[in-house]
PDB file of C-alpha atoms in Angstrom:
ATOM      1  CA  MET A   1      20.892  27.020  13.482  1.00  0.00           C
ATOM      2  CA  ILE A   2      17.696  26.298  15.446  1.00  0.00           C
ATOM      3  CA  GLY A   3      18.474  22.591  15.251  1.00  0.00           C
ATOM      4  CA  ASN A   4      21.900  23.101  16.777  1.00  0.00           C
ATOM      5  CA  ILE A   5      20.464  25.254  19.567  1.00  0.00           C
ATOM      6  CA  LEU A   6      17.953  22.511  20.348  1.00  0.00           C
ATOM      7  CA  VAL A   7      20.672  19.842  20.246  1.00  0.00           C
ATOM      8  CA  GLY A   8      22.651  21.987  22.689  1.00  0.00           C
ATOM      9  CA  LEU A   9      19.632  22.231  24.990  1.00  0.00           C
ATOM     10  CA  VAL A  10      19.162  18.442  24.940  1.00  0.00           C
ATOM     11  CA  ALA A  11      22.867  18.050  25.743  1.00  0.00           C
ATOM     12  CA  LEU A  12      22.517  20.502  28.660  1.00  0.00           C
ATOM     13  CA  ILE A  13      19.481  18.603  29.967  1.00  0.00           C
ATOM     14  CA  HIS A  14      21.627  15.470  30.016  1.00  0.00           C
ATOM     15  CA  VAL A  15      24.543  17.211  31.702  1.00  0.00           C
ATOM     16  CA  TYR A  16      22.092  18.251  34.424  1.00  0.00           C
ATOM     17  CA  ILE A  17      20.766  14.682  34.656  1.00  0.00           C
ATOM     18  CA  VAL A  18      24.367  13.492  35.081  1.00  0.00           C
ATOM     19  CA  TYR A  19      24.778  15.944  37.958  1.00  0.00           C
ATOM     20  CA  LEU A  20      21.509  14.820  39.547  1.00  0.00           C
ATOM     21  CA  GLU A  21      22.315  11.120  39.276  1.00  0.00           C
ATOM     22  CA  MET A  22      26.019  11.197  40.086  1.00  0.00           C
ATOM     23  CA  VAL A  23      26.241  14.004  42.649  1.00  0.00           C
ATOM     24  CA  LEU A  24      22.810  14.807  44.067  1.00  0.00           C
ATOM     25  CA  TRP A  25      21.209  11.334  44.164  1.00  0.00           C
ATOM     26  CA  ASP A  26      21.701  10.839  47.898  1.00  0.00           C
ATOM     27  CA  THR A  27      20.814  14.418  48.918  1.00  0.00           C
ATOM     28  CA  PRO A  28      17.492  16.066  49.741  1.00  0.00           C
ATOM     29  CA  ARG A  29      17.432  17.549  46.225  1.00  0.00           C
ATOM     30  CA  GLY A  30      17.947  14.117  44.672  1.00  0.00           C
ATOM     31  CA  HIS A  31      15.322  12.577  46.949  1.00  0.00           C
ATOM     32  CA  LYS A  32      12.783  15.214  45.918  1.00  0.00           C
ATOM     33  CA  THR A  33      13.620  15.085  42.204  1.00  0.00           C
ATOM     34  CA  PHE A  34      13.401  11.301  41.937  1.00  0.00           C
ATOM     35  CA  ARG A  35      10.881  10.774  44.786  1.00  0.00           C
ATOM     36  CA  LEU A  36      13.310   8.618  46.756  1.00  0.00           C
ATOM     37  CA  THR A  37      13.478   7.635  50.368  1.00  0.00           C
ATOM     38  CA  PRO A  38      16.875   8.271  51.971  1.00  0.00           C
ATOM     39  CA  GLU A  39      17.250   4.515  52.493  1.00  0.00           C
ATOM     40  CA  PHE A  40      16.603   3.663  48.846  1.00  0.00           C
ATOM     41  CA  ALA A  41      18.822   6.514  47.639  1.00  0.00           C
ATOM     42  CA  GLY A  42      21.692   5.276  49.792  1.00  0.00           C
ATOM     43  CA  ALA A  43      21.269   1.688  48.659  1.00  0.00           C
ATOM     44  CA  SER A  44      21.046   2.594  44.956  1.00  0.00           C
ATOM     45  CA  LYS A  45      23.657   5.362  44.822  1.00  0.00           C
ATOM     46  CA  VAL A  46      26.198   3.310  42.849  1.00  0.00           C
ATOM     47  CA  LEU A  47      23.570   2.226  40.314  1.00  0.00           C
ATOM     48  CA  ALA A  48      22.426   5.821  39.893  1.00  0.00           C
ATOM     49  CA  ALA A  49      26.000   6.957  39.287  1.00  0.00           C
ATOM     50  CA  ASN A  50      26.342   4.286  36.603  1.00  0.00           C
ATOM     51  CA  GLN A  51      23.124   5.513  35.004  1.00  0.00           C
ATOM     52  CA  GLY A  52      24.431   9.066  35.212  1.00  0.00           C
ATOM     53  CA  LEU A  53      27.560   8.035  33.367  1.00  0.00           C
ATOM     54  CA  TYR A  54      25.456   6.698  30.493  1.00  0.00           C
ATOM     55  CA  ASN A  55      23.574   9.998  30.350  1.00  0.00           C
ATOM     56  CA  GLY A  56      26.971  11.673  30.204  1.00  0.00           C
ATOM     57  CA  PHE A  57      27.831   9.641  27.125  1.00  0.00           C
ATOM     58  CA  LEU A  58      24.607  10.836  25.473  1.00  0.00           C
ATOM     59  CA  ALA A  59      25.508  14.457  26.257  1.00  0.00           C
ATOM     60  CA  ALA A  60      29.066  13.918  24.998  1.00  0.00           C
ATOM     61  CA  GLY A  61      27.783  12.460  21.727  1.00  0.00           C
ATOM     62  CA  LEU A  62      25.507  15.424  21.151  1.00  0.00           C
ATOM     63  CA  ILE A  63      28.309  17.876  21.948  1.00  0.00           C
ATOM     64  CA  TRP A  64      30.596  15.959  19.574  1.00  0.00           C
ATOM     65  CA  GLY A  65      27.975  16.262  16.830  1.00  0.00           C
ATOM     66  CA  LEU A  66      27.786  20.010  17.421  1.00  0.00           C
ATOM     67  CA  TYR A  67      31.582  20.275  17.375  1.00  0.00           C
ATOM     68  CA  LEU A  68      31.681  18.593  13.953  1.00  0.00           C
ATOM     69  CA  GLY A  69      29.419  21.271  12.478  1.00  0.00           C
ATOM     70  CA  ALA A  70      27.694  20.307   9.249  1.00  0.00           C
ATOM     71  CA  GLY A  71      29.706  17.079   9.193  1.00  0.00           C
ATOM     72  CA  GLY A  72      28.081  16.060  12.481  1.00  0.00           C
ATOM     73  CA  PHE A  73      24.602  15.535  11.049  1.00  0.00           C
ATOM     74  CA  GLN A  74      24.685  11.748  11.389  1.00  0.00           C
ATOM     75  CA  VAL A  75      26.220  11.905  14.871  1.00  0.00           C
ATOM     76  CA  LYS A  76      23.506  14.295  16.070  1.00  0.00           C
ATOM     77  CA  VAL A  77      20.750  12.164  14.536  1.00  0.00           C
ATOM     78  CA  PHE A  78      22.157   8.984  16.091  1.00  0.00           C
ATOM     79  CA  PHE A  79      22.475  10.421  19.597  1.00  0.00           C
ATOM     80  CA  LEU A  80      19.102  12.192  19.445  1.00  0.00           C
ATOM     81  CA  LEU A  81      17.510   8.869  18.473  1.00  0.00           C
ATOM     82  CA  CYS A  82      19.297   7.216  21.420  1.00  0.00           C
ATOM     83  CA  VAL A  83      17.966   9.903  23.783  1.00  0.00           C
ATOM     84  CA  ALA A  84      14.432   9.609  22.399  1.00  0.00           C
ATOM     85  CA  ILE A  85      14.393   5.806  22.647  1.00  0.00           C
ATOM     86  CA  ALA A  86      15.839   5.864  26.169  1.00  0.00           C
ATOM     87  CA  GLY A  87      13.173   8.410  27.085  1.00  0.00           C
ATOM     88  CA  LEU A  88      10.395   6.227  25.683  1.00  0.00           C
ATOM     89  CA  TYR A  89      11.677   3.274  27.664  1.00  0.00           C
ATOM     90  CA  GLY A  90      11.960   5.367  30.816  1.00  0.00           C
ATOM     91  CA  ALA A  91       8.462   6.760  30.342  1.00  0.00           C
ATOM     92  CA  ALA A  92       7.075   3.241  29.922  1.00  0.00           C
ATOM     93  CA  THR A  93       8.936   1.714  32.863  1.00  0.00           C
ATOM     94  CA  VAL A  94       9.495   4.547  35.356  1.00  0.00           C
ATOM     95  CA  GLY A  95       7.096   7.417  34.767  1.00  0.00           C
ATOM     96  CA  ARG A  96       5.431   9.601  32.170  1.00  0.00           C
ATOM     97  CA  LYS A  97       7.407  12.656  33.336  1.00  0.00           C
ATOM     98  CA  ILE A  98      10.454  11.279  31.487  1.00  0.00           C
ATOM     99  CA  LEU A  99       8.526  11.507  28.226  1.00  0.00           C
ATOM    100  CA  TYR A 100       8.279  15.286  28.591  1.00  0.00           C
ATOM    101  CA  ILE A 101      11.747  15.888  30.030  1.00  0.00           C
ATOM    102  CA  GLN A 102      13.739  13.631  27.720  1.00  0.00           C
ATOM    103  CA  THR A 103      11.795  12.311  24.728  1.00  0.00           C
ATOM    104  CA  VAL A 104       9.896  15.397  23.575  1.00  0.00           C
ATOM    105  CA  PRO A 105      12.952  17.703  23.506  1.00  0.00           C
ATOM    106  CA  ALA A 106      14.974  15.030  21.665  1.00  0.00           C
ATOM    107  CA  VAL A 107      12.259  14.494  19.048  1.00  0.00           C
ATOM    108  CA  VAL A 108      11.813  18.240  18.502  1.00  0.00           C
ATOM    109  CA  ALA A 109      15.593  18.663  18.122  1.00  0.00           C
ATOM    110  CA  LEU A 110      15.728  15.650  15.793  1.00  0.00           C
ATOM    111  CA  LEU A 111      13.030  17.147  13.555  1.00  0.00           C
ATOM    112  CA  ALA A 112      14.812  20.497  13.497  1.00  0.00           C
ATOM    113  CA  VAL A 113      18.147  18.880  12.595  1.00  0.00           C
ATOM    114  CA  TRP A 114      16.540  16.609   9.997  1.00  0.00           C
ATOM    115  CA  LEU A 115      14.728  19.527   8.362  1.00  0.00           C
ATOM    116  CA  GLY A 116      17.903  21.618   8.357  1.00  0.00           C
ATOM    117  CA  TRP A 117      16.535  24.404  10.550  1.00  0.00           C
TER     118      TRP A 117
END
């Protein structure tokens, strides 16, 4: 039960990231969130939308795992591992903040799912 709640929270985080990257990237909110200049945001808007789409796939996979119930264990584990690894890469290449926003919640959810909480 706790594991599924945490998986749902990780999925919601990624739905919000999709919204930030695909809709708000080239807005004052997007500039502030990602520390972008308006010029860079405008020039990279298409790339950000592509990145947002990938985050959407992560959210969709987690939601699919939840939908499958007990039979979704492997799906949840797979997508949580994908989120955690993507977060580690982002933390190493972009900024440490990603570690706390993406990796830590995914790892905590993964542990909860793995332990059957």
